[in-house]
Tab-separated table of C-alpha atoms and ligand atoms in Angstrom:
chain	number	residue	atom	x	y	z
A	1	MET	CA	10.641	25.890	-17.522
A	2	PRO	CA	9.357	25.556	-13.517
A	3	LYS	CA	12.177	28.213	-11.139
A	4	VAL	CA	14.066	26.620	-8.346
A	5	LEU	CA	16.542	26.924	-5.674
A	6	VAL	CA	19.140	24.992	-3.958
A	7	VAL	CA	20.277	25.811	-0.576
A	8	GLY	CA	23.680	24.894	-0.309
A	9	SER	CA	27.366	25.613	-1.114
A	10	GLY	CA	28.215	21.921	-1.511
A	11	GLY	CA	28.864	19.070	-4.588
A	12	ARG	CA	26.034	17.635	-3.348
A	13	GLU	CA	23.911	21.030	-4.115
A	14	HIS	CA	25.913	21.036	-7.350
A	15	ALA	CA	25.202	17.825	-8.732
A	16	LEU	CA	22.010	18.567	-8.101
A	17	ALA	CA	21.363	21.744	-9.428
A	18	TRP	CA	23.625	20.162	-12.961
A	19	LYS	CA	21.452	17.501	-12.357
A	20	LEU	CA	18.302	19.751	-12.494
A	21	SER	CA	19.009	22.042	-14.870
A	22	THR	CA	18.342	20.836	-17.962
A	23	GLU	CA	14.434	20.196	-16.732
A	24	ALA	CA	13.886	24.066	-14.288
A	25	GLU	CA	15.813	27.270	-14.553
A	26	ILE	CA	18.444	26.678	-11.466
A	27	PHE	CA	18.643	29.032	-8.796
A	28	ALA	CA	21.892	28.755	-6.005
A	29	ALA	CA	22.372	30.560	-2.281
A	30	PRO	CA	24.790	30.856	-1.952
A	31	GLY	CA	26.052	27.743	-4.646
A	32	ASN	CA	29.705	27.720	-4.928
A	33	PRO	CA	31.722	28.399	-8.419
A	34	GLY	CA	30.892	24.989	-9.789
A	35	THR	CA	27.251	25.826	-9.908
A	36	ALA	CA	27.633	29.935	-10.921
A	37	GLN	CA	28.763	27.585	-14.555
A	38	ILE	CA	24.789	26.336	-14.226
A	39	ALA	CA	23.268	28.192	-12.061
A	40	THR	CA	21.841	31.583	-11.288
A	41	ASN	CA	24.474	32.394	-7.662
A	42	LEU	CA	22.697	34.269	-4.923
A	43	PRO	CA	24.930	35.289	-2.599
A	44	ILE	CA	22.629	34.573	0.232
A	45	SER	CA	23.959	32.122	3.397
A	46	ALA	CA	20.827	29.177	5.025
A	47	GLY	CA	21.120	30.563	7.134
A	48	ASP	CA	19.286	33.899	6.592
A	49	PRO	CA	15.614	32.635	6.237
A	50	GLU	CA	14.100	36.047	5.220
A	51	ALA	CA	16.626	36.896	2.803
A	52	LEU	CA	15.948	33.578	1.213
A	53	ILE	CA	12.418	33.753	0.881
A	54	GLU	CA	12.299	38.051	-0.688
A	55	ALA	CA	14.410	35.669	-3.359
A	56	CYS	CA	11.667	33.490	-3.328
A	57	ARG	CA	8.626	35.818	-4.382
A	58	ARG	CA	11.632	38.226	-6.179
A	59	HIS	CA	12.407	35.258	-8.856
A	60	ALA	CA	9.227	32.880	-8.600
A	61	ILE	CA	10.408	30.371	-7.579
A	62	ASP	CA	8.441	26.995	-7.845
A	63	PHE	CA	10.106	25.489	-5.425
A	64	VAL	CA	13.628	25.475	-2.971
A	65	VAL	CA	16.005	22.306	-2.670
A	66	VAL	CA	17.280	22.574	1.119
A	67	GLY	CA	21.164	19.883	0.788
A	68	PRO	CA	22.803	20.274	3.985
A	69	GLU	CA	21.321	19.379	6.964
A	70	ASN	CA	21.924	22.148	9.759
A	71	PRO	CA	19.546	24.315	8.480
A	72	LEU	CA	17.279	21.631	8.891
A	73	ILE	CA	17.685	20.745	12.095
A	74	GLU	CA	17.349	25.104	12.379
A	75	GLY	CA	13.954	25.151	11.453
A	76	LEU	CA	14.799	26.678	8.435
A	77	SER	CA	11.886	24.256	6.209
A	78	ASP	CA	9.696	24.968	8.686
A	79	ILE	CA	9.913	28.656	7.922
A	80	LEU	CA	10.064	28.734	4.074
A	81	ARG	CA	6.684	26.462	4.579
A	82	ASN	CA	5.020	28.497	6.727
A	83	ALA	CA	5.872	31.355	3.908
A	84	GLY	CA	4.397	29.663	1.731
A	85	VAL	CA	7.247	28.234	-0.171
A	86	ALA	CA	6.965	25.278	-1.154
A	87	VAL	CA	9.536	23.198	0.207
A	88	PHE	CA	11.641	19.921	-0.821
A	89	GLY	CA	13.111	19.216	2.904
A	90	PRO	CA	11.950	18.101	6.303
A	91	SER	CA	10.430	19.780	8.988
A	92	ALA	CA	13.132	20.904	11.966
A	93	GLN	CA	10.802	17.923	13.862
A	94	ALA	CA	11.145	15.231	11.190
A	95	ALA	CA	15.012	16.668	10.920
A	96	ARG	CA	15.629	15.542	14.130
A	97	LEU	CA	15.860	11.758	12.734
A	98	GLU	CA	19.071	12.947	11.218
A	99	GLY	CA	19.418	16.064	14.337
A	100	SER	CA	19.021	13.402	17.594
A	101	LYS	CA	20.713	9.495	16.767
A	102	ALA	CA	18.931	8.803	20.190
A	103	PHE	CA	15.772	10.383	18.624
A	104	ALA	CA	16.020	8.039	15.815
A	105	LYS	CA	16.470	4.492	17.251
A	106	GLU	CA	13.912	5.438	19.581
A	107	VAL	CA	11.372	5.791	16.877
A	108	MET	CA	13.442	3.006	14.928
A	109	VAL	CA	12.572	0.523	17.340
A	110	ALA	CA	8.604	2.187	17.751
A	111	ALA	CA	8.175	0.729	13.480
A	112	GLY	CA	10.453	-2.363	14.001
A	113	VAL	CA	13.069	-1.214	12.011
A	114	PRO	CA	16.118	-3.241	12.445
A	115	THR	CA	18.339	-1.688	14.163
A	116	ALA	CA	21.220	-3.125	16.302
A	117	GLU	CA	20.484	-3.371	19.884
A	118	HIS	CA	20.679	0.156	22.158
A	119	ARG	CA	21.236	2.060	25.438
A	120	ASN	CA	21.387	6.224	25.376
A	121	PHE	CA	23.472	7.501	28.479
A	122	THR	CA	24.211	10.934	29.806
A	123	ASP	CA	26.263	9.551	32.518
A	124	PRO	CA	29.244	8.172	32.210
A	125	GLU	CA	29.565	5.800	35.183
A	126	ALA	CA	26.417	3.935	33.911
A	127	ALA	CA	27.688	4.077	29.666
A	128	ARG	CA	30.591	2.452	31.445
A	129	GLY	CA	28.856	-0.631	33.412
A	130	TYR	CA	27.026	-1.187	29.980
A	131	THR	CA	29.998	-1.584	27.784
A	132	ARG	CA	31.366	-3.538	29.817
A	133	MET	CA	28.097	-5.785	30.189
A	134	ARG	CA	27.995	-5.749	26.967
A	135	PHE	CA	31.668	-6.956	26.018
A	136	ASP	CA	31.124	-10.417	29.042
A	137	GLN	CA	27.869	-10.732	26.883
A	138	GLY	CA	30.890	-11.255	23.908
A	139	ARG	CA	29.790	-8.510	22.022
A	140	GLN	CA	32.168	-5.573	20.863
A	141	VAL	CA	30.156	-1.700	20.622
A	142	ALA	CA	30.065	1.957	18.518
A	143	VAL	CA	29.732	4.606	20.815
A	144	LYS	CA	28.172	6.646	19.278
A	145	ALA	CA	27.513	11.416	20.115
A	146	SER	CA	23.430	11.534	19.855
A	147	GLY	CA	23.947	15.095	18.191
A	148	ALA	CA	25.167	16.571	14.744
A	149	ALA	CA	28.946	15.770	14.548
A	150	LEU	CA	30.336	16.261	11.007
A	151	GLY	CA	30.119	12.737	11.113
A	152	LYS	CA	33.391	12.481	13.418
A	153	GLY	CA	30.871	11.075	16.092
A	154	VAL	CA	30.831	7.810	15.639
A	155	VAL	CA	33.878	5.516	17.273
A	156	VAL	CA	33.759	1.786	16.420
A	157	SER	CA	36.062	0.318	19.355
A	158	THR	CA	36.501	-3.467	19.197
A	159	THR	CA	38.198	-3.040	22.321
A	160	ILE	CA	36.772	-1.949	25.938
A	161	GLU	CA	39.479	0.739	26.688
A	162	GLU	CA	38.543	1.851	23.487
A	163	ALA	CA	34.901	1.852	23.871
A	164	GLU	CA	35.360	3.825	27.498
A	165	ASP	CA	38.005	6.557	25.365
A	166	ALA	CA	35.238	7.489	22.955
A	167	ILE	CA	32.607	7.815	25.779
A	168	GLU	CA	35.392	9.585	27.981
A	169	SER	CA	35.551	11.893	25.413
A	170	MET	CA	32.115	13.032	25.074
A	171	LEU	CA	30.590	12.507	27.864
A	172	THR	CA	33.311	13.041	30.439
A	173	ARG	CA	35.328	16.190	28.214
A	174	ARG	CA	32.731	17.269	25.611
A	175	GLU	CA	35.199	17.412	22.964
A	176	LEU	CA	32.114	17.215	20.868
A	177	GLY	CA	30.023	19.261	22.267
A	178	ASP	CA	27.126	19.315	22.955
A	179	ALA	CA	26.677	16.964	19.928
A	180	GLY	CA	28.435	14.165	22.904
A	181	ALA	CA	26.203	15.290	25.922
A	182	GLU	CA	23.874	12.453	25.023
A	183	ILE	CA	25.655	9.060	23.856
A	184	VAL	CA	24.352	5.874	22.099
A	185	ILE	CA	26.135	2.597	22.263
A	186	GLU	CA	24.943	-0.218	20.122
A	187	ASP	CA	26.114	-3.606	19.511
A	188	ARG	CA	28.470	-3.777	16.823
A	189	LEU	CA	26.836	-5.161	13.589
A	190	ILE	CA	29.717	-6.349	10.998
A	191	GLY	CA	29.265	-6.497	6.574
A	192	PRO	CA	28.696	-4.511	3.671
A	193	GLU	CA	27.807	-1.419	3.476
A	194	PHE	CA	25.222	0.768	1.427
A	195	SER	CA	23.575	4.106	1.512
A	196	LEU	CA	19.609	4.327	-0.306
A	197	ILE	CA	17.992	7.105	-0.636
A	198	ALA	CA	14.424	7.509	-0.477
A	199	LEU	CA	12.194	11.197	-2.052
A	200	CYS	CA	9.217	11.259	0.009
A	201	GLY	CA	6.316	12.910	-0.420
A	202	GLY	CA	2.206	12.081	-0.182
A	203	GLY	CA	2.711	9.733	2.315
A	204	GLY	CA	4.718	7.171	0.033
A	205	PHE	CA	8.421	7.420	-1.283
A	206	LEU	CA	10.500	6.142	-4.887
A	207	CYS	CA	14.013	5.102	-4.245
A	208	LEU	CA	16.812	5.479	-5.621
A	209	PRO	CA	19.494	3.111	-6.461
A	210	PRO	CA	21.578	1.643	-3.871
A	211	ALA	CA	24.350	3.814	-4.033
A	212	ARG	CA	27.877	2.959	-1.737
A	213	ASP	CA	30.517	5.402	-0.334
A	214	TYR	CA	33.653	5.266	1.096
A	215	LYS	CA	33.772	6.903	4.510
A	216	ARG	CA	37.648	7.051	5.473
A	217	ALA	CA	40.502	9.247	5.013
A	218	LEU	CA	42.465	5.920	3.220
A	219	ASP	CA	42.793	3.092	1.237
A	220	CYS	CA	41.409	-0.012	2.487
A	221	ASP	CA	39.697	1.669	4.897
A	222	ARG	CA	42.292	2.823	7.375
A	223	GLY	CA	42.933	6.793	8.980
A	224	PRO	CA	40.033	8.665	10.162
A	225	ASN	CA	36.420	8.772	9.479
A	226	THR	CA	35.508	11.920	6.996
A	227	GLY	CA	32.445	12.823	4.791
A	228	GLY	CA	32.811	10.565	2.277
A	229	MET	CA	35.844	10.185	-0.237
A	230	GLY	CA	33.948	8.940	-3.083
A	231	SER	CA	31.281	6.965	-3.875
A	232	TYR	CA	30.362	4.405	-6.860
A	233	SER	CA	26.411	2.679	-8.113
A	234	PRO	CA	24.769	0.458	-9.147
A	235	VAL	CA	26.645	-1.685	-5.981
A	236	PRO	CA	26.690	-5.270	-7.516
A	237	ASP	CA	26.306	-7.936	-4.101
A	238	VAL	CA	22.600	-5.348	-3.538
A	239	ASP	CA	20.860	-6.901	-6.237
A	240	PRO	CA	17.532	-5.121	-6.617
A	241	ASP	CA	15.673	-7.337	-4.697
A	242	PHE	CA	17.315	-6.306	-1.552
A	243	ALA	CA	17.019	-3.416	-2.457
A	244	GLU	CA	13.631	-3.502	-1.752
A	245	ARG	CA	13.212	-5.719	0.979
A	246	ALA	CA	15.361	-3.215	2.154
A	247	ALA	CA	12.757	0.055	1.863
A	248	GLU	CA	10.147	-2.159	2.781
A	249	GLU	CA	11.415	-3.400	6.163
A	250	VAL	CA	14.183	0.040	6.798
A	251	VAL	CA	11.883	3.326	4.935
A	252	ALA	CA	8.073	2.218	4.883
A	253	PRO	CA	7.905	1.792	7.977
A	254	ILE	CA	9.553	4.907	9.738
A	255	LEU	CA	7.535	7.383	7.534
A	256	ARG	CA	4.300	5.395	8.421
A	257	GLU	CA	5.636	5.990	12.334
A	258	LEU	CA	6.314	9.828	11.465
A	259	SER	CA	3.242	9.945	10.103
A	260	ARG	CA	1.295	8.528	13.262
A	261	ARG	CA	3.297	10.919	14.792
A	262	GLY	CA	0.985	13.828	12.537
A	263	LEU	CA	4.881	14.528	10.650
A	264	ASP	CA	4.453	14.169	7.032
A	265	TYR	CA	7.999	14.036	5.713
A	266	ARG	CA	9.093	15.949	2.602
A	267	GLY	CA	12.116	15.833	1.274
A	268	ALA	CA	15.147	13.161	1.063
A	269	LEU	CA	15.576	10.164	3.546
A	270	PHE	CA	19.448	8.471	3.560
A	271	ALA	CA	19.646	5.190	4.986
A	272	GLY	CA	22.928	3.869	6.114
A	273	ILE	CA	22.203	0.357	6.192
A	274	MET	CA	24.638	-2.494	7.151
A	275	VAL	CA	23.721	-6.401	6.127
A	276	GLN	CA	24.691	-8.916	8.698
A	277	GLU	CA	23.720	-12.208	7.487
A	278	GLY	CA	21.531	-12.007	5.472
A	279	ARG	CA	19.806	-8.602	7.234
A	280	PRO	CA	19.502	-5.568	6.146
A	281	TYR	CA	20.046	-3.525	9.784
A	282	CYS	CA	19.850	0.250	10.132
A	283	LEU	CA	23.300	2.403	11.123
A	284	GLU	CA	21.339	5.841	10.865
A	285	TYR	CA	18.912	8.631	8.881
A	286	ASN	CA	20.097	11.573	7.405
A	287	VAL	CA	17.435	13.906	6.863
A	288	ARG	CA	19.071	15.554	2.629
A	289	PHE	CA	21.200	13.745	0.157
A	290	GLY	CA	24.340	12.088	0.538
A	291	ASP	CA	27.197	13.239	0.022
A	292	PRO	CA	28.926	11.717	-2.382
A	293	GLU	CA	26.201	9.221	-3.103
A	294	THR	CA	24.261	12.148	-5.069
A	295	GLN	CA	27.741	13.190	-7.238
A	296	THR	CA	27.075	9.691	-8.517
A	297	LEU	CA	22.979	9.144	-9.066
A	298	VAL	CA	22.942	11.825	-11.163
A	299	ARG	CA	24.676	10.929	-13.007
A	300	ARG	CA	22.298	7.765	-13.305
A	301	MET	CA	19.680	10.290	-14.115
A	302	GLY	CA	17.846	10.454	-16.975
A	303	SER	CA	15.007	12.439	-15.853
A	304	GLY	CA	11.787	13.066	-14.032
A	305	LEU	CA	14.410	14.786	-10.934
A	306	CYS	CA	13.166	18.534	-10.968
A	307	GLU	CA	9.069	16.973	-11.197
A	308	ALA	CA	9.922	14.473	-8.757
A	309	LEU	CA	11.811	16.749	-6.229
A	310	ARG	CA	8.454	19.453	-7.096
A	311	ALA	CA	5.702	16.246	-6.157
A	312	CYS	CA	7.285	15.737	-2.542
A	313	ALA	CA	7.710	19.364	-2.001
A	314	GLU	CA	3.986	19.657	-2.248
A	315	GLY	CA	2.928	17.158	-0.556
A	316	ARG	CA	2.459	14.057	-3.477
A	317	THR	CA	4.056	10.905	-3.916
A	318	PRO	CA	6.699	10.831	-6.747
A	319	GLY	CA	7.079	9.367	-9.901
A	320	ALA	CA	9.766	7.334	-11.626
A	321	VAL	CA	13.114	9.061	-11.945
A	322	ALA	CA	14.751	8.040	-15.128
A	323	ILE	CA	17.615	5.546	-14.106
A	324	GLY	CA	20.382	4.215	-16.506
A	325	ALA	CA	21.124	0.948	-16.727
A	326	HIS	CA	24.610	2.152	-17.174
A	327	ALA	CA	27.349	3.343	-13.623
A	328	ALA	CA	29.140	5.735	-11.984
A	329	VAL	CA	32.422	6.753	-9.836
A	330	THR	CA	33.159	9.547	-8.487
A	331	VAL	CA	36.086	9.607	-6.408
A	332	VAL	CA	36.732	12.580	-4.171
A	333	VAL	CA	39.900	14.441	-4.580
A	334	ALA	CA	40.699	16.806	-0.785
A	335	SER	CA	43.345	18.958	0.676
A	336	ALA	CA	46.247	17.308	1.918
A	337	GLY	CA	45.335	17.095	5.670
A	338	TYR	CA	41.859	16.428	5.887
A	339	PRO	CA	39.047	15.590	7.688
A	340	GLY	CA	42.035	17.870	9.608
A	341	PRO	CA	42.587	21.619	8.901
A	342	VAL	CA	43.813	22.843	5.788
A	343	GLU	CA	45.288	25.074	4.139
A	344	LYS	CA	42.597	26.652	2.709
A	345	GLY	CA	42.737	30.163	-0.491
A	346	LEU	CA	45.222	26.960	-2.802
A	347	PRO	CA	45.192	28.059	-6.697
A	348	ILE	CA	43.486	24.987	-8.780
A	349	GLU	CA	44.016	24.358	-12.281
A	350	LEU	CA	42.079	22.488	-14.147
A	351	ALA	CA	43.453	20.013	-17.271
A	352	PRO	CA	40.506	19.607	-19.822
A	353	MET	CA	37.885	16.561	-19.099
A	354	PRO	CA	37.394	13.453	-21.045
A	355	ASN	CA	34.181	12.219	-22.407
A	356	ASP	CA	31.638	11.363	-19.709
A	357	VAL	CA	33.446	13.078	-16.868
A	358	VAL	CA	31.828	15.944	-14.807
A	359	ILE	CA	33.827	17.254	-11.634
A	360	PHE	CA	31.437	18.474	-8.983
A	361	HIS	CA	32.754	21.426	-6.996
A	362	SER	CA	32.954	21.327	-2.640
A	363	GLY	CA	34.925	23.801	-1.468
A	364	THR	CA	35.982	26.093	-4.204
A	365	GLU	CA	35.675	29.661	-4.109
A	366	MET	CA	36.442	32.585	-7.014
A	367	ILE	CA	38.978	34.781	-5.712
A	368	ALA	CA	40.175	37.683	-7.956
A	369	GLY	CA	39.212	35.664	-11.499
A	370	ARG	CA	41.528	32.346	-10.309
A	371	LEU	CA	39.750	29.006	-8.236
A	372	VAL	CA	41.466	28.124	-5.244
A	373	THR	CA	40.999	25.722	-2.500
A	374	ALA	CA	37.884	26.678	0.527
A	375	GLY	CA	37.465	23.835	2.526
A	376	GLY	CA	38.827	19.926	2.952
A	377	ARG	CA	36.354	18.639	0.285
A	378	VAL	CA	38.084	20.247	-3.414
A	379	ILE	CA	35.821	18.118	-6.230
A	380	GLY	CA	34.444	15.338	-6.587
A	381	VAL	CA	35.099	13.486	-10.176
A	382	SER	CA	32.309	11.838	-11.112
A	383	ALA	CA	32.863	9.764	-14.093
A	384	SER	CA	30.134	7.327	-16.587
A	385	ALA	CA	30.550	4.435	-18.424
A	386	PRO	CA	28.400	0.947	-19.043
A	387	THR	CA	30.431	-1.257	-16.470
A	388	LEU	CA	31.743	-0.168	-12.885
A	389	GLU	CA	35.305	-1.251	-14.190
A	390	SER	CA	35.254	1.593	-17.037
A	391	ALA	CA	33.590	4.310	-15.710
A	392	ARG	CA	36.574	3.877	-12.282
A	393	ILE	CA	39.569	3.640	-14.457
A	394	LYS	CA	37.900	6.958	-16.549
A	395	ALA	CA	36.833	8.480	-13.529
A	396	TYR	CA	41.963	7.840	-12.201
A	397	GLU	CA	42.689	9.455	-15.688
A	398	ALA	CA	40.429	12.344	-14.849
A	399	THR	CA	41.485	12.396	-10.895
A	400	SER	CA	44.744	14.189	-12.458
A	401	ALA	CA	43.329	16.863	-14.347
A	402	VAL	CA	43.149	18.318	-10.989
A	403	ARG	CA	45.861	19.848	-9.986
A	404	PHE	CA	46.460	21.711	-6.566
A	405	ARG	CA	49.269	21.576	-3.931
A	406	GLY	CA	48.677	18.544	-1.610
A	407	ALA	CA	46.020	17.487	-3.162
A	408	ARG	CA	45.476	13.781	-2.717
A	409	TRP	CA	42.623	10.727	-3.019
A	410	ARG	CA	41.580	7.127	-2.427
A	411	THR	CA	42.743	5.141	-5.714
A	412	ASP	CA	40.760	2.223	-4.330
A	413	ILE	CA	36.900	3.790	-5.098
A	414	ALA	CA	34.927	1.442	-6.189
A	415	VAL	CA	38.320	-1.739	-6.926
A	416	THR	CA	36.585	-4.172	-4.619
A	417	ALA	CA	33.058	-3.841	-7.109
B	1	AMP	P1	26.940	6.493	11.005
B	1	AMP	O1	27.533	8.126	11.221
B	1	AMP	O2	26.125	5.890	12.402
B	1	AMP	O3	26.407	6.277	9.712
B	1	AMP	O4	28.186	5.993	11.473
B	1	AMP	C1	28.940	6.097	10.867
B	1	AMP	C2	30.002	4.613	10.114
B	1	AMP	O5	29.772	4.380	11.918
B	1	AMP	C3	29.188	3.742	9.642
B	1	AMP	O6	29.130	4.600	8.654
B	1	AMP	C4	29.915	2.015	10.055
B	1	AMP	O7	30.332	1.949	8.829
B	1	AMP	C5	30.442	2.295	11.452
B	1	AMP	N1	29.036	2.805	11.693
B	1	AMP	C6	27.973	2.378	12.955
B	1	AMP	N2	27.436	1.978	13.509
B	1	AMP	C7	28.222	0.875	13.237
B	1	AMP	C8	27.775	-0.720	13.942
B	1	AMP	N3	26.142	-0.661	14.681
B	1	AMP	N4	28.243	-1.226	13.719
B	1	AMP	C9	29.789	-1.223	13.423
B	1	AMP	N5	29.415	-0.214	12.514
B	1	AMP	C10	29.338	1.070	13.168
B	2	LIG	N1	28.298	10.256	2.085
B	2	LIG	C1	28.215	9.679	4.020
B	2	LIG	C2	26.862	11.142	4.369
B	2	LIG	O1	26.345	11.891	3.270
B	2	LIG	O2	26.283	11.690	5.437
């Protein structure tokens, strides 16, 4: 069996480790109480490359999968590769696709990827002038911090005042720190969204099926943006032909453009896509798997993930990953107050889960033998079933089996589907 080291400690990493553990021996750094059940947790943080290299040698790791974006943006893949370790995860140069929205837009335009009309700004006065002009021309705008801002850097504005507030808060008051020192102002698009994740290596790629996530904290897409409150797949309004078209228009050209610039992309490329008037537009790229899309996607997978990730890590184009015809739905159980500050250390009780339900730990910790909350998103409850409707019902039946003080979740995940 190959040996794989998964770097990270969230729900996405638990889901990857869970699926990979059927095909490989898994180590997780640092992992979480969920990965501890299926893998060997190593007490090493993603920010300690030397210790990770040492662990790869000691445990004869075949390849490393880097989960979160920050270590990728900071160059963890480059350091590991220079030490001779095969890594699923792009270089720092390529990770700028997520680390800098200004860079991402520049590459999209150069690659001919359909995306909203935009301009970049560091000067608030110029940004206000452009915003007024767009509104005068009958547009609305999204104001985006260029740097990585944990999902809090985008303000979709329907009025000039909202847009100007966002400009002030990012450029003048620097409320997002350096992440908001440069902003992108782009035209607002309107339409349904989906997430498309491609496994990339050797100049080629393999797209996983479309998934849909829910970014807003409250039902009916109200409340502030979060890291993601739930997800489902398949997405009935995105048929396979449309997904194929999105891959051709949004994934293939960006990889070609990166390659033209000498950047060899090895890892997951996540495209956030909005469908307007029947056309796929790219809203953003992430340089990693989505969270909680991954928790849903692994529930639809048969065999092949380990080999596909290994191929990418070694610079080869991945072969097929088996995908079942069944559906999967993940509901995130969050702490009271999320995405604002939350109380940590609350004891969690887990009742036995029904068949076909798996829980993925996001923000949990084991303290003195007791499972407690350790973050905003605590646990993802992931159900699989023949149809979306039955998977949704099963997931919601199981959410009440996760108990801690103040536990809350959206009640409309996969409802419109
Ligand atoms: P992003 O981080 O760029 O994906 O933006 C977060 C969310 O903001 C997206 O999932 C969309 O719901 C919304 N958004 C971003 N850009 C736009 C846009 N140009 N038009 C409308 N909504 C947008
Ligand atoms: N669920 C969206 C993301 O992972 O960025």
